[in-house]
mmCIF file of C-alpha atoms in Angstrom:
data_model
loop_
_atom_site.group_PDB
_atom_site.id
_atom_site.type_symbol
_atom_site.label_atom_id
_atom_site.label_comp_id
_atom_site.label_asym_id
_atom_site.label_seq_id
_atom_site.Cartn_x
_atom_site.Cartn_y
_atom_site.Cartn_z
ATOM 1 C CA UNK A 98 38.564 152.974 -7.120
ATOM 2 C CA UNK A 99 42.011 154.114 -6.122
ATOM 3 C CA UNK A 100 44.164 155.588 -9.093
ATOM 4 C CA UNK A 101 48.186 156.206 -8.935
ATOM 5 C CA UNK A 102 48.462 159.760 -9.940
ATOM 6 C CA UNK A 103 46.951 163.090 -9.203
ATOM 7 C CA UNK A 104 43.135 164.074 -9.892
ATOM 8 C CA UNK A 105 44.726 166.355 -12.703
ATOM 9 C CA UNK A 106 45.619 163.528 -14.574
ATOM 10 C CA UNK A 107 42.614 161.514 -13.905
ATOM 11 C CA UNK A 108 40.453 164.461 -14.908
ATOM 12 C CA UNK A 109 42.479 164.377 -18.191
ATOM 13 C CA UNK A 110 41.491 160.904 -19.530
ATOM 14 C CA UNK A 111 37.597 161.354 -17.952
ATOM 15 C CA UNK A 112 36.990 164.344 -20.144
ATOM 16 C CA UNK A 113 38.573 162.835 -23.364
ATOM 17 C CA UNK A 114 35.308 161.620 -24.407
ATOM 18 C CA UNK A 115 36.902 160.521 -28.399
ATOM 19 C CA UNK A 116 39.478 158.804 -27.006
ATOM 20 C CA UNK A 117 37.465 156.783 -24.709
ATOM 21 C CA UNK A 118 37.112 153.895 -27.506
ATOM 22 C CA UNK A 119 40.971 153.481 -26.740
ATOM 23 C CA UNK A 120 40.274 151.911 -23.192
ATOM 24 C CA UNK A 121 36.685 151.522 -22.857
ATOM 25 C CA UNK A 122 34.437 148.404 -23.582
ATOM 26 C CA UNK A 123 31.672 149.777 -21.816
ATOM 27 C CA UNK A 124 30.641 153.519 -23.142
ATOM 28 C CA UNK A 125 31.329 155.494 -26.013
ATOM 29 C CA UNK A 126 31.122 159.036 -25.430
ATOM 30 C CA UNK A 127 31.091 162.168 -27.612
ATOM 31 C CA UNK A 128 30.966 165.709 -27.272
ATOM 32 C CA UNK A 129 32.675 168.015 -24.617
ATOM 33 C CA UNK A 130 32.475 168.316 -20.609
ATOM 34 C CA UNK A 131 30.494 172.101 -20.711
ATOM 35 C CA UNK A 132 27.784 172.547 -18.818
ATOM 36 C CA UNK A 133 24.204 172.188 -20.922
ATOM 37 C CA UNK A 134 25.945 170.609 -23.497
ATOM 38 C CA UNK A 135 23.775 167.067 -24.533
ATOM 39 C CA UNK A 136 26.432 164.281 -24.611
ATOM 40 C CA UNK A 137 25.614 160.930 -27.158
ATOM 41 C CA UNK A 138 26.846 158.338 -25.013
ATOM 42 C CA UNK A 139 26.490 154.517 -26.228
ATOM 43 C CA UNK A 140 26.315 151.497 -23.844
ATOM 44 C CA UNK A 141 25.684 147.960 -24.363
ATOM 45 C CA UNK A 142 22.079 147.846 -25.231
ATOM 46 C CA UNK A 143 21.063 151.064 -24.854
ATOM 47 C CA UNK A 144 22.089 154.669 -26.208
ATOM 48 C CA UNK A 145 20.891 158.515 -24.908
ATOM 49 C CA UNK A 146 21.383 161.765 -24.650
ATOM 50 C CA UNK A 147 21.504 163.091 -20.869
ATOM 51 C CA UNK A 148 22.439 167.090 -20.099
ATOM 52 C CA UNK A 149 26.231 167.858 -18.614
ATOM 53 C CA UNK A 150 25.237 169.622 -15.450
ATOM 54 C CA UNK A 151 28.232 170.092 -13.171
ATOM 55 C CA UNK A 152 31.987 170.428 -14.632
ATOM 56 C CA UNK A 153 34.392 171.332 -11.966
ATOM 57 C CA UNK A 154 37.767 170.665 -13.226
ATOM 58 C CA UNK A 155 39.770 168.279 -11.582
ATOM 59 C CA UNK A 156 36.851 167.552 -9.141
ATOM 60 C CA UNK A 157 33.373 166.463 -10.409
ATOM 61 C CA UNK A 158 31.610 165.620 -13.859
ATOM 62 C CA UNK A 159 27.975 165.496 -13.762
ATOM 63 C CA UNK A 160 24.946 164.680 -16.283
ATOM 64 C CA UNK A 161 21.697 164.166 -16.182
ATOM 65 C CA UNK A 162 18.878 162.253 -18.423
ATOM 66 C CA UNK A 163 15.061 161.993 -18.191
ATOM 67 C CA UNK A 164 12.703 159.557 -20.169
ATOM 68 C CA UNK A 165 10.050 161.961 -21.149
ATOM 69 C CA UNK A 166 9.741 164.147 -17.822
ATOM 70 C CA UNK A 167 11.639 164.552 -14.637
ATOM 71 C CA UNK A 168 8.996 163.607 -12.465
ATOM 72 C CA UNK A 169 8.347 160.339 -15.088
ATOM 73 C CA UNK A 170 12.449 159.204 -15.050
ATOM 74 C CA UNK A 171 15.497 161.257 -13.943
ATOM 75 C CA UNK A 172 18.898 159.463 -13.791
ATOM 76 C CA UNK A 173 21.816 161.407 -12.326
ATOM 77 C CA UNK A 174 25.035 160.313 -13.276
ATOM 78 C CA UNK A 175 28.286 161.612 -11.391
ATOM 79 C CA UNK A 176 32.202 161.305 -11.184
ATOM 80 C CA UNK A 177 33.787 162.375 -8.052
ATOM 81 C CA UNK A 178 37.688 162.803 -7.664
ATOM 82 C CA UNK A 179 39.033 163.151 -4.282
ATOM 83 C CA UNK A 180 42.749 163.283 -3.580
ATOM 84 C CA UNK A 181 44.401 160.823 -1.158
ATOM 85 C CA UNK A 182 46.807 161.478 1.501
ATOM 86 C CA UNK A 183 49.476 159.977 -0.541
ATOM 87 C CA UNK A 184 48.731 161.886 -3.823
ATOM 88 C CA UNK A 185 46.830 159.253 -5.319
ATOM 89 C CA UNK A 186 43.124 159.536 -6.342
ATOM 90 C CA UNK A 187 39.834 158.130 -5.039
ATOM 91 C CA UNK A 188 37.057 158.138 -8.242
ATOM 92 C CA UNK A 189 33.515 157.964 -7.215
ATOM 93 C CA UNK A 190 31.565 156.872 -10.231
ATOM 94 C CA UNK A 191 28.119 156.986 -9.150
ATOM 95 C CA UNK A 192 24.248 156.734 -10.595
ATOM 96 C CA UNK A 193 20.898 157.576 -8.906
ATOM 97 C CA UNK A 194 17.493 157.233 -10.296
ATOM 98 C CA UNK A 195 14.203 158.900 -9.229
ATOM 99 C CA UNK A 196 10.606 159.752 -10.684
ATOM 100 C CA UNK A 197 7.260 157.417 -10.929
ATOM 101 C CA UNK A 198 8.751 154.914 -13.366
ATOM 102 C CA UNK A 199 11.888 154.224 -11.129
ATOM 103 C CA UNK A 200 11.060 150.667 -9.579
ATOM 104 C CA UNK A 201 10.022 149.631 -12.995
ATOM 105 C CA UNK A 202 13.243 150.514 -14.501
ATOM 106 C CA UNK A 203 15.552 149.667 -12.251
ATOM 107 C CA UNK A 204 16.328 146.256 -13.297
ATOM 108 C CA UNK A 205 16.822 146.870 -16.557
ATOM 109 C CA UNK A 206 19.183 149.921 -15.822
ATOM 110 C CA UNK A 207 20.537 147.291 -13.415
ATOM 111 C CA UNK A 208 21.289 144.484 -15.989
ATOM 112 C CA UNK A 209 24.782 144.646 -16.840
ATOM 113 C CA UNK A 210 25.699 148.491 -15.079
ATOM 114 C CA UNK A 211 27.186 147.456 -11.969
ATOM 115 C CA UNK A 212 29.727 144.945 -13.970
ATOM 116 C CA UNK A 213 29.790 147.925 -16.415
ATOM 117 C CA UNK A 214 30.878 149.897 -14.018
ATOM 118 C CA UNK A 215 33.589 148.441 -12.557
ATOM 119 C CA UNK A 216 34.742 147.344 -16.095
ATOM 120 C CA UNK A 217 34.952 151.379 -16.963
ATOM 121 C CA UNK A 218 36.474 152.129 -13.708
ATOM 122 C CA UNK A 219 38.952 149.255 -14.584
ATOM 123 C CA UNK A 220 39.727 150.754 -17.923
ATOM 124 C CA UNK A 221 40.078 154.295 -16.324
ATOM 125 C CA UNK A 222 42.698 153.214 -14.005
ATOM 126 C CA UNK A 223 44.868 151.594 -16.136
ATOM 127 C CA UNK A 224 44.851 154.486 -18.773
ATOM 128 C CA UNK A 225 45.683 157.129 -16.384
ATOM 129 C CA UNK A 226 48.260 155.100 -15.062
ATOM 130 C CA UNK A 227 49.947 153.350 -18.020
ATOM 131 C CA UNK A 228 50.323 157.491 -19.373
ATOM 132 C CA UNK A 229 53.476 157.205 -16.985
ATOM 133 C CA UNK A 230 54.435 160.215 -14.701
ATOM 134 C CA UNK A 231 55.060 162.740 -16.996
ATOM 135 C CA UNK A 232 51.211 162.735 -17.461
ATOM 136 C CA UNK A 233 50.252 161.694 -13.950
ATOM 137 C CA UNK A 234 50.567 165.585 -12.247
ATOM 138 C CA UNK A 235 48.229 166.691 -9.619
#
């Protein structure tokens, strides 16, 4: 998704995990963006506990999760802000699974992420830009 204003400002709401309740029907997060912190994030059906393991400011968020052991269930979850030509910013909000027990999980990870998804990127958008310029810098 495209985004009128600068990464800075994108990266801004993304990490503001209390005040994601404010525009997000999808997750509920809590905790802080630092690497090996565990984050409690809530979803529709479904809660957990993944591991933050990439935090570059203004430029990627990353966590990770296993069900019991990596080689058993890993999901990788990422955020990637590139900047556009024109200032704006181009979010990447990406998930990849791997492990034994992927094909039998992946349609009930499936179920409702995708429209999730969008619905989060949706509600990212508009709260970076309804902030107005003063908060939109790059």
């Amino acid at each position: 998704v495209d985004i009128n204003a600068g990464k800075a400002a994108v990266w801004d709401v993304l990490v503001d995990f209390p005040r994601y309740g404010e525009w997000s029907n999808f997750s509920r997060v809590e905790g802080t963006a630092q690497v090996g912190n565990r984050l409690p994030i809530k979803m529709p059906g479904c809660s957990f506990r993944p591991t933050v393991t990439v935090v570059e400011p203004g430029e990627q968020l990353q966590w990770s999760g296993t069900l019991v052991f990596e080689w058993l269930f890993l999901g990788r979850h990422s955020f990637i802000l590139l900047a556009n030509p024109d200032g704006t910013t181009h979010l990447t909000n990406h998930e990849e699974f791997s492990g034994g027990l992927t094909a039998l999980m992946q349609p009930f990870m499936k179920q409702g992420g995708d429209n999730g998804y969008t619905a989060f990127n949706a509600g990212l958008k508009r709260q970076v830009e309804d902030r107005g310029p003063q908060h939109n810098r790059t």
